[in-house]
Amino acid sequence: MSERVIIFDTTLRDGEQSPGASMNTAEKLRLAVQLEKLGVDVIEAGFPAASEGDFEAVSKIAEKLERVEITGLARTSVQDIDLAWNAIKNAKKPRIHTFIATSDIHMDHKLKMTRDQVVTSAVDAVKYAKTFTDNVEFSAEDGSRSDRDFLCKVFQAAIEAGATTVNLPDTVGYAIPEEFADLVSYVRSHTPSIGKAVFSVHCHNDLGLATANTVAAIKAGARQAEVTINGIGERAGNTSLEEVVMTLHTRPNFIPVTTGIKTEHIYPTSRLVTMITGMMVQPNKAIVGANAFAHEAGIHQDGMLKNPMTYEIMKPETIGLSANKLVLGKHSGRHALKDRLKDMGYDLSGEELKMVFKKFKELADKKKHVVDEDLEVIVTEGILRTADTFSLDYLHVTCGTTVLPMASVKLQVNGRPVQGAGYGNGPIDAAFNTIANLTGTSSELLRFSVSAITGGTDAQGEVTVRLSENGLIALGRGADPDIITASALAYLNGLNRLEYLKTHPIVESI
Ligand code: KIV
Ligand code: ZN
């Protein structure tokens, strides 16, 4: 029987550290439910010492999920470990994840600690965490740039103190696959107690090698991979879950291991992360990019028609990208909608269902087929974003070749109606100028992009914006069959996220 690789998902912790990708508690909960459905083994739900918002989200996720392990990150301090434990203590399967840097550069310049002090701190932290739970993970931050023998010494001490998983991060994305695999082999063979713990790796993508390094490490014996959906994360991101899982799935002879991932949920999960965070996936991204299964060249298309395996190493259905999706239309009733939403992971209250049904009917009037992606938009925008400061009541634009583009807008600002009108050099500019006046924002629009959620001319347009204000960065996303409305929704979502960041400051960062 092939060995199992534990999939440790850190989209909600390391992934959320991507600039602008912050999520509110409702959004985090929704994503956690989807990650459980996807079949990940461990969810790193946050860093409870970072902010009250993080603590609250981790606690709620720990209370709600039943099958998956829930972990919270903690530095090696008593205070961090207390906060992490308090946040996860109601989980069915809690795990404390504590870490300290082990490279000379981090110990000398960041921690200002000697090697011996770092070993003591790691051991004390693991021992303290063990007073709460048996399930303790220890990470050696910047492990790939640490002295090999020192790394073995720290891991040995952490395991003897009770760590059940030891994690080797390539924190700055510096490693090369052969070298990283060699490091894994070295540490596994020079740490006497390594057999008592699961060996884990955690890679970053600064050189575009995160997946290659993770796969090489698994080949060399690592049995836990720390990953994020769509590879989101700080700087160039983390190892992408879908790339590692599909590599293992597609090349079982190269590495005879399995995972618990139900691959058909990969694509819907990827979409959900995009929808919630506003971080779009590049079209040529492996596995989940819009072009990942598109064959343009004539010679490829000819081969594909004769036999899909000529150019296709994976089937789109395997990741949940199916041409035969379940579609609802304007005649579908409340029960059909409720069942579909339940299957997607939403258990809505009567009031919520009423609201979603109303929006669904409005959309079905504009668009013949309503698919899961459309429903996901209605729920993420209508329910998960309920605590919004600004919402759109009304938008009217006039534009064309002979008129000055003008927008009239009515908003709710903290439940109070405000309205106004404004001009711009196009309808979107006019709408944005008016919204900026009504909200009084001083934010700057750094990026604006439009794409289509599904195929066809009646597809919903999906707009993302990137805003900055006093050093805070927020992404906003909106979708609607009308791209000007989608743009206004994206802008308001970005402004709401900025408001959220102002009221939920990060007090501690890694
Ligand atoms: O990249 C890193 O080193 C981390 C650790 C905290 C595991 O995210
Ligand atoms: Zn990391």
Coordinates of C-alpha atoms and ligand atoms in Angstrom, one line a residue:
M1 CA 0.0 0.0 0.0
S2 CA 1.4 3.4 -0.9
E3 CA 2.2 5.9 1.9
R4 CA 0.0 8.9 2.7
V5 CA 1.3 12.5 2.4
I6 CA -0.5 14.8 4.9
I7 CA -1.8 17.9 3.2
F8 CA -1.5 20.9 5.6
D9 CA -3.3 23.9 4.2
T10 CA -2.1 27.3 5.3
T11 CA -4.2 29.5 2.9
L12 CA -5.9 31.1 6.0
R13 CA -2.6 31.9 7.7
D14 CA 0.4 32.2 5.3
G15 CA -1.9 32.7 2.3
E16 CA -3.7 35.6 4.1
Q17 CA -0.4 37.3 4.5
S18 CA -0.4 38.2 0.8
P19 CA -0.8 42.0 0.6
G20 CA -4.5 42.8 0.3
A21 CA -5.8 39.2 0.7
S22 CA -7.2 39.7 4.2
M23 CA -10.5 37.9 4.8
N24 CA -13.2 38.6 7.4
T25 CA -14.3 35.9 9.8
A26 CA -17.4 34.8 7.8
E27 CA -15.2 34.4 4.7
K28 CA -12.6 32.4 6.6
L29 CA -15.2 30.1 8.0
R30 CA -16.7 29.5 4.5
L31 CA -13.2 28.7 3.2
A32 CA -12.5 26.4 6.1
V33 CA -15.6 24.4 5.4
Q34 CA -14.6 24.1 1.7
L35 CA -11.1 23.0 2.7
E36 CA -12.5 20.3 4.8
K37 CA -14.7 19.2 1.9
L38 CA -11.6 19.2 -0.4
G39 CA -10.1 16.7 2.0
V40 CA -7.1 18.5 3.5
D41 CA -5.8 16.9 6.7
V42 CA -4.8 20.0 8.6
I43 CA -6.0 23.6 8.4
E44 CA -3.8 26.3 9.7
A45 CA -6.6 28.7 10.6
G46 CA -4.4 31.7 11.5
F47 CA -1.9 33.2 13.9
P48 CA -4.0 34.0 17.0
A49 CA -1.4 36.4 18.5
A50 CA -1.5 38.6 15.3
S51 CA -4.8 40.3 16.0
E52 CA -8.2 39.9 17.8
G53 CA -9.7 39.2 14.4
D54 CA -7.3 36.3 13.8
F55 CA -8.0 34.9 17.3
E56 CA -11.8 35.1 16.7
A57 CA -11.6 33.5 13.3
V58 CA -9.4 30.6 14.5
S59 CA -11.8 30.0 17.4
K60 CA -14.8 29.9 15.2
I61 CA -13.2 27.5 12.7
A62 CA -12.1 25.3 15.6
E63 CA -15.6 25.1 17.0
K64 CA -17.2 24.5 13.6
L65 CA -15.2 21.8 11.9
E66 CA -15.3 18.2 12.9
R67 CA -13.2 16.0 10.7
V68 CA -10.0 18.0 10.0
E69 CA -7.2 19.0 12.3
I70 CA -7.1 22.7 13.2
T71 CA -3.9 24.4 14.1
G72 CA -2.9 27.9 15.1
L73 CA 0.6 29.4 14.7
A74 CA 2.6 30.6 17.7
R75 CA 6.1 31.9 18.2
T76 CA 7.9 30.1 21.0
S77 CA 6.6 32.5 23.7
V78 CA 4.3 31.4 26.5
Q79 CA 1.9 34.2 25.5
D80 CA 1.7 33.1 21.9
I81 CA 1.2 29.5 22.8
D82 CA -1.5 30.4 25.4
L83 CA -3.4 32.4 22.7
A84 CA -3.0 29.6 20.1
W85 CA -4.3 27.1 22.5
N86 CA -7.2 29.2 23.7
A87 CA -8.2 29.7 20.0
I88 CA -8.1 26.0 19.1
K89 CA -9.0 24.3 22.3
N90 CA -12.6 23.5 21.2
A91 CA -11.4 21.8 18.0
K92 CA -12.1 18.1 17.7
K93 CA -8.5 17.6 16.6
P94 CA -6.3 20.5 17.8
R95 CA -2.7 21.0 16.9
I96 CA -0.3 23.7 18.2
H97 CA 2.3 24.9 15.7
T98 CA 5.2 26.7 17.2
F99 CA 8.3 28.0 15.4
I100 CA 11.6 29.8 15.8
A101 CA 14.3 30.7 13.2
T102 CA 17.4 28.5 13.0
S103 CA 19.5 30.2 10.4
D104 CA 22.6 32.2 11.6
I105 CA 21.3 35.3 9.7
H106 CA 17.9 35.2 11.5
M107 CA 19.4 34.2 14.9
D108 CA 22.1 37.0 14.8
H109 CA 20.1 39.8 13.3
K110 CA 16.4 39.2 14.0
L111 CA 16.3 37.2 17.2
K112 CA 19.7 38.3 18.6
M113 CA 19.9 34.8 20.2
T114 CA 22.7 32.2 20.4
R115 CA 22.2 28.7 19.0
D116 CA 21.9 27.3 22.5
Q117 CA 19.3 29.9 23.4
V118 CA 17.3 28.9 20.3
V119 CA 17.4 25.2 21.1
T120 CA 16.3 26.0 24.7
S121 CA 13.5 28.2 23.4
A122 CA 12.3 25.5 21.0
V123 CA 12.4 22.8 23.7
D124 CA 10.5 25.0 26.2
A125 CA 7.9 25.9 23.7
V126 CA 7.2 22.3 22.6
K127 CA 7.1 21.1 26.3
Y128 CA 4.7 23.9 27.2
A129 CA 2.5 23.2 24.1
K130 CA 2.5 19.6 25.2
T131 CA 0.8 20.5 28.4
F132 CA -2.3 21.4 26.3
T133 CA -2.2 18.8 23.5
D134 CA -0.2 15.8 22.3
N135 CA -0.3 17.1 18.8
V136 CA 2.5 19.7 18.5
E137 CA 4.3 20.8 15.4
F138 CA 7.7 22.5 15.5
S139 CA 9.0 24.6 12.6
A140 CA 12.6 25.7 12.0
E141 CA 12.1 29.0 10.2
D142 CA 14.6 29.7 7.4
G143 CA 15.5 26.0 7.8
S144 CA 16.8 25.8 4.2
R145 CA 19.5 28.4 5.0
S146 CA 20.4 26.9 8.4
D147 CA 23.5 25.0 9.3
R148 CA 22.6 21.3 8.6
D149 CA 24.0 19.9 11.7
F150 CA 22.4 22.6 13.8
L151 CA 19.1 21.9 12.2
C152 CA 19.4 18.2 13.1
K153 CA 20.2 19.2 16.7
V154 CA 17.1 21.5 17.0
F155 CA 14.8 18.8 15.4
Q156 CA 16.3 16.1 17.7
A157 CA 15.7 18.3 20.8
A158 CA 12.2 19.3 19.6
I159 CA 11.2 15.6 19.0
E160 CA 12.6 14.6 22.4
A161 CA 10.6 17.4 23.9
G162 CA 7.5 15.9 22.3
A163 CA 7.0 17.4 18.8
T164 CA 5.0 15.0 16.7
T165 CA 5.7 16.9 13.4
V166 CA 8.9 18.7 12.5
N167 CA 8.7 21.2 9.6
L168 CA 11.5 22.4 7.4
P169 CA 10.6 25.7 5.7
D170 CA 12.3 27.2 2.8
T171 CA 11.1 30.6 4.2
V172 CA 12.7 32.8 1.6
G173 CA 12.2 30.5 -1.4
Y174 CA 15.9 30.1 -1.9
A175 CA 16.3 26.3 -2.3
I176 CA 16.9 24.3 -5.5
P177 CA 15.1 21.0 -5.8
E178 CA 18.1 18.7 -5.8
E179 CA 19.7 20.6 -2.9
F180 CA 16.4 20.7 -0.9
A181 CA 15.9 16.9 -1.4
D182 CA 19.5 16.3 -0.3
L183 CA 18.8 18.5 2.8
V184 CA 15.7 16.4 3.6
S185 CA 17.7 13.2 3.2
Y186 CA 20.5 14.5 5.3
V187 CA 18.3 15.7 8.2
R188 CA 16.3 12.5 8.1
S189 CA 19.4 10.4 8.4
H190 CA 21.3 12.6 11.0
T191 CA 18.4 13.1 13.4
P192 CA 18.3 10.0 15.6
S193 CA 14.7 10.4 16.7
I194 CA 13.3 11.4 13.3
G195 CA 11.2 8.3 13.1
K196 CA 9.1 9.5 16.0
A197 CA 7.8 12.5 14.1
V198 CA 6.2 13.3 10.7
F199 CA 8.7 15.1 8.5
S200 CA 7.1 18.2 6.9
V201 CA 8.2 20.8 4.3
H202 CA 6.9 24.3 3.7
C203 CA 8.2 26.2 0.6
H204 CA 7.9 29.7 -0.8
N205 CA 7.9 30.5 -4.5
D206 CA 10.4 33.3 -4.8
L207 CA 12.3 31.5 -7.6
G208 CA 9.2 29.8 -8.9
L209 CA 10.5 26.5 -7.4
A210 CA 8.1 25.9 -4.5
T211 CA 6.2 23.0 -6.1
A212 CA 9.4 21.5 -7.5
N213 CA 11.1 21.7 -4.1
T214 CA 8.1 20.2 -2.3
V215 CA 7.8 17.3 -4.7
A216 CA 11.5 16.7 -4.5
A217 CA 11.2 16.7 -0.7
I218 CA 8.4 14.2 -0.8
K219 CA 10.4 12.0 -3.0
A220 CA 13.2 12.2 -0.4
G221 CA 10.8 11.1 2.4
A222 CA 8.9 14.1 3.6
R223 CA 5.3 13.1 4.5
Q224 CA 3.6 16.4 5.1
A225 CA 3.4 19.2 2.6
E226 CA 2.4 22.7 3.7
V227 CA 0.6 24.4 0.9
T228 CA -2.0 27.1 -0.1
I229 CA -4.8 27.2 -2.6
N230 CA -3.7 28.9 -5.8
G231 CA -0.2 29.2 -4.2
I232 CA -1.2 32.5 -2.5
G233 CA 1.1 33.9 0.1
E234 CA 3.5 36.6 0.9
R235 CA 5.8 37.9 -2.0
A236 CA 5.7 35.3 -4.7
G237 CA 3.5 33.0 -2.6
N238 CA 3.6 29.5 -1.1
T239 CA 3.6 26.1 -2.7
S240 CA 0.3 25.6 -4.5
L241 CA -1.8 22.7 -3.2
E242 CA -3.3 21.9 -6.6
E243 CA 0.1 21.6 -8.2
V244 CA 1.6 19.3 -5.6
V245 CA -1.6 17.1 -5.4
M246 CA -2.0 16.8 -9.1
T247 CA 1.7 16.0 -9.6
L248 CA 1.4 13.1 -7.1
H249 CA -1.9 12.1 -8.7
T250 CA -0.6 12.2 -12.3
R251 CA 2.8 10.6 -11.7
P252 CA 2.1 7.8 -9.1
N253 CA 5.0 5.7 -10.5
F254 CA 7.5 8.4 -9.9
I255 CA 6.4 8.9 -6.2
P256 CA 4.1 6.1 -4.9
V257 CA 2.2 8.2 -2.3
T258 CA -1.4 9.2 -1.9
T259 CA -3.2 12.2 -0.4
G260 CA -6.7 12.5 1.0
I261 CA -7.6 15.2 -1.5
K262 CA -10.8 14.8 -3.4
T263 CA -9.4 16.3 -6.6
E264 CA -12.8 17.1 -8.1
H265 CA -13.1 19.9 -5.5
I266 CA -9.9 21.6 -6.5
Y267 CA -11.3 23.9 -9.1
P268 CA -14.3 25.1 -7.0
T269 CA -12.0 25.7 -4.1
S270 CA -9.6 27.7 -6.3
R271 CA -12.5 29.8 -7.5
L272 CA -13.7 30.4 -3.9
V273 CA -10.3 31.6 -2.9
T274 CA -10.2 34.0 -5.8
M275 CA -13.7 35.3 -5.0
I276 CA -13.0 35.8 -1.3
T277 CA -9.6 37.3 -1.6
G278 CA -9.9 39.1 -4.9
M279 CA -6.5 37.6 -6.0
M280 CA -7.0 36.5 -9.6
V281 CA -5.2 33.4 -10.9
Q282 CA -2.9 34.1 -13.8
P283 CA -4.5 32.5 -17.0
N284 CA -1.5 30.2 -17.6
K285 CA -1.3 29.1 -14.0
A286 CA -0.8 25.3 -13.8
I287 CA -4.0 23.2 -13.0
V288 CA -6.4 26.1 -12.2
G289 CA -5.5 28.8 -14.7
A290 CA -8.2 29.7 -17.4
N291 CA -5.9 28.3 -20.1
A292 CA -4.6 25.3 -18.3
F293 CA -6.9 23.0 -20.3
A294 CA -7.3 25.2 -23.4
H295 CA -5.7 23.9 -26.6
E296 CA -5.3 26.6 -29.2
A297 CA -2.8 25.3 -31.7
G298 CA -4.4 23.5 -34.6
I299 CA -2.0 20.5 -34.4
H300 CA -3.0 20.1 -30.7
Q301 CA -6.7 20.4 -31.4
D302 CA -6.4 17.8 -34.1
G303 CA -4.6 15.4 -31.8
M304 CA -7.1 16.1 -29.0
L305 CA -10.0 15.2 -31.2
K306 CA -8.3 11.9 -32.2
N307 CA -7.4 11.1 -28.6
P308 CA -7.4 13.6 -25.7
M309 CA -4.4 11.8 -24.2
T310 CA -2.2 13.0 -27.0
Y311 CA -1.8 16.4 -25.4
E312 CA -3.8 16.2 -22.1
I313 CA -2.1 14.6 -19.1
M314 CA -5.0 15.2 -16.8
K315 CA -8.7 15.3 -17.4
P316 CA -10.4 18.6 -16.6
E317 CA -13.2 16.7 -14.8
T318 CA -10.6 15.3 -12.4
I319 CA -10.2 18.8 -10.9
G320 CA -13.9 19.6 -11.0
L321 CA -13.8 21.5 -14.3
S322 CA -16.7 19.9 -16.1
A323 CA -18.6 20.8 -19.2
N324 CA -21.6 19.1 -17.7
K325 CA -22.1 21.3 -14.7
L326 CA -25.4 21.3 -12.9
V327 CA -27.2 24.4 -14.2
L328 CA -30.2 26.2 -12.7
G329 CA -32.4 28.5 -14.7
K330 CA -35.2 30.9 -14.1
H331 CA -37.8 28.1 -13.6
S332 CA -35.7 26.4 -10.9
G333 CA -37.5 26.6 -7.5
R334 CA -36.3 27.4 -4.0
H335 CA -35.8 23.7 -3.2
A336 CA -33.5 23.1 -6.1
L337 CA -31.5 26.1 -5.1
K338 CA -31.4 25.1 -1.5
D339 CA -30.2 21.6 -2.4
R340 CA -27.5 22.9 -4.8
L341 CA -26.2 25.4 -2.1
K342 CA -26.1 22.6 0.4
D343 CA -24.1 20.5 -1.9
M344 CA -21.7 23.4 -2.4
G345 CA -21.2 23.6 1.4
Y346 CA -23.7 26.4 2.4
D347 CA -26.2 25.7 5.1
L348 CA -28.3 28.9 4.9
S349 CA -30.9 30.2 7.3
G350 CA -34.4 30.9 6.1
E351 CA -33.7 34.6 5.8
E352 CA -30.4 34.1 4.0
L353 CA -32.0 31.6 1.5
K354 CA -34.8 34.2 0.8
M355 CA -32.2 36.8 0.0
V356 CA -30.1 34.4 -2.2
F357 CA -33.3 33.2 -4.0
K358 CA -34.2 36.8 -4.8
K359 CA -30.8 37.5 -6.2
F360 CA -30.8 34.2 -8.1
K361 CA -34.1 35.0 -9.8
E362 CA -32.8 38.5 -10.7
L363 CA -29.6 36.9 -12.3
A364 CA -31.6 34.1 -14.0
D365 CA -33.6 36.9 -15.7
K366 CA -30.4 38.3 -17.2
K367 CA -28.5 35.1 -17.7
K368 CA -30.0 31.8 -19.1
H369 CA -27.9 29.4 -17.2
V370 CA -26.9 30.0 -13.6
V371 CA -23.9 27.7 -12.6
D372 CA -22.1 27.1 -9.3
E373 CA -19.7 30.0 -9.9
D374 CA -22.6 32.4 -10.2
L375 CA -24.2 31.1 -7.0
E376 CA -20.9 31.4 -5.2
V377 CA -20.8 35.0 -6.2
I378 CA -24.3 35.7 -4.9
V379 CA -23.5 34.1 -1.5
T380 CA -20.0 35.5 -1.1
E381 CA -21.2 39.0 -2.0
G382 CA -24.6 38.9 -0.3
I383 CA -23.9 36.9 2.9
L384 CA -20.3 36.7 3.7
R385 CA -19.8 40.4 3.3
T386 CA -22.7 41.4 5.6
A387 CA -20.6 43.6 8.0
D388 CA -19.9 46.1 5.2
T389 CA -19.6 49.9 5.8
F390 CA -20.5 50.8 2.2
S391 CA -23.1 49.2 0.0
L392 CA -24.6 50.0 -3.4
D393 CA -28.3 50.9 -3.6
Y394 CA -28.4 52.3 -7.1
L395 CA -26.1 53.1 -10.0
H396 CA -27.0 54.8 -13.3
V397 CA -24.5 55.8 -15.9
T398 CA -24.8 57.7 -19.2
C399 CA -22.1 57.4 -21.8
G400 CA -21.6 57.2 -25.5
T401 CA -19.8 59.0 -28.3
T402 CA -21.6 62.3 -27.9
V403 CA -22.1 62.7 -24.2
L404 CA -19.9 63.4 -21.2
P405 CA -19.9 60.2 -19.2
M406 CA -21.9 60.8 -16.0
A407 CA -22.8 58.6 -13.0
S408 CA -25.5 59.0 -10.4
V409 CA -25.1 56.8 -7.4
K410 CA -26.9 56.0 -4.2
L411 CA -25.0 54.3 -1.4
Q412 CA -25.7 53.1 2.1
V413 CA -22.9 54.3 4.4
N414 CA -23.2 52.5 7.7
G415 CA -26.9 52.1 7.0
R416 CA -27.4 55.8 6.1
P417 CA -28.4 56.6 2.5
V418 CA -26.3 59.1 0.6
Q419 CA -26.5 60.0 -3.1
G420 CA -24.7 62.2 -5.7
A421 CA -23.6 62.5 -9.2
G422 CA -20.3 63.0 -11.0
Y423 CA -18.3 63.0 -14.3
G424 CA -15.4 61.1 -15.5
N425 CA -13.5 60.3 -18.7
G426 CA -15.5 57.1 -19.1
P427 CA -18.5 55.5 -17.3
I428 CA -16.3 53.6 -14.9
D429 CA -14.2 56.6 -14.1
A430 CA -17.5 58.6 -13.5
A431 CA -18.9 55.9 -11.2
F432 CA -15.6 55.7 -9.2
N433 CA -15.3 59.5 -8.9
T434 CA -18.8 59.7 -7.6
I435 CA -18.3 56.8 -5.1
A436 CA -15.0 58.4 -4.0
N437 CA -16.9 61.7 -3.2
L438 CA -19.7 60.0 -1.4
T439 CA -17.4 57.8 0.8
G440 CA -14.8 60.5 1.3
T441 CA -12.0 58.0 0.7
S442 CA -8.5 59.1 0.3
S443 CA -7.4 55.7 -1.1
E444 CA -5.5 55.4 -4.4
L445 CA -6.5 53.0 -7.1
L446 CA -3.4 51.0 -7.9
R447 CA -4.9 48.3 -10.3
F448 CA -8.1 47.6 -12.1
S449 CA -8.8 44.4 -14.1
V450 CA -11.8 42.8 -15.8
S451 CA -12.4 39.2 -16.9
A452 CA -15.4 36.9 -17.5
I453 CA -16.4 34.3 -14.9
T454 CA -18.0 31.8 -17.2
G455 CA -18.0 31.6 -21.0
G456 CA -20.6 33.2 -23.4
T457 CA -21.7 36.8 -23.9
D458 CA -24.1 36.7 -21.0
A459 CA -21.3 35.7 -18.6
Q460 CA -20.9 37.7 -15.5
G461 CA -18.0 40.2 -15.7
E462 CA -15.6 39.9 -12.8
V463 CA -13.6 43.0 -11.8
T464 CA -10.8 43.3 -9.3
V465 CA -9.2 46.4 -7.9
R466 CA -6.2 47.0 -5.7
L467 CA -6.4 50.0 -3.4
S468 CA -3.9 51.6 -1.0
E469 CA -4.5 54.0 1.8
N470 CA -1.9 55.1 4.4
G471 CA 0.2 51.9 3.9
L472 CA -2.8 49.6 3.9
I473 CA -3.5 47.5 0.8
A474 CA -6.8 46.0 0.0
L475 CA -8.1 44.0 -3.0
G476 CA -11.7 44.4 -4.0
R477 CA -13.8 42.2 -6.2
G478 CA -17.2 42.5 -7.8
A479 CA -19.2 40.5 -10.3
D480 CA -22.3 41.3 -12.4
P481 CA -23.5 40.7 -16.0
D482 CA -23.0 44.5 -16.4
I483 CA -19.3 45.3 -16.0
I484 CA -19.9 48.9 -14.8
T485 CA -21.9 47.6 -11.9
A486 CA -19.3 44.9 -11.4
S487 CA -16.6 47.7 -11.3
A488 CA -18.6 49.7 -8.7
L489 CA -19.1 46.6 -6.6
A490 CA -15.4 45.8 -6.8
Y491 CA -14.5 49.4 -5.8
L492 CA -16.9 49.3 -2.8
N493 CA -15.6 45.9 -1.8
G494 CA -12.0 47.3 -1.8
L495 CA -13.1 50.3 0.3
N496 CA -14.9 48.0 2.8
R497 CA -11.8 45.9 3.1
L498 CA -9.8 49.0 3.9
E499 CA -12.3 49.9 6.6
Y500 CA -12.0 46.3 7.9
L501 CA -8.2 46.6 8.0
K502 CA -8.5 50.0 9.9
T503 CA -10.7 48.4 12.6
H504 CA -8.8 45.1 12.8
P505 CA -5.2 46.1 13.0
I506 CA -2.5 43.5 13.0
V507 CA -0.8 43.9 16.3
E508 CA 1.9 41.3 15.8
S509 CA 3.5 40.1 12.6
I510 CA 5.9 37.3 12.0
Ligands
KIV1 O1 7.8 30.5 5.9 C1 7.9 30.1 7.0 O2 9.0 29.9 7.6 C2 6.7 30.0 7.8 C3 6.8 29.4 9.2 C4 6.2 30.2 10.2 C5 6.3 28.0 9.1 O3 5.6 30.4 7.4
ZN2 ZN 5.7 30.5 5.2

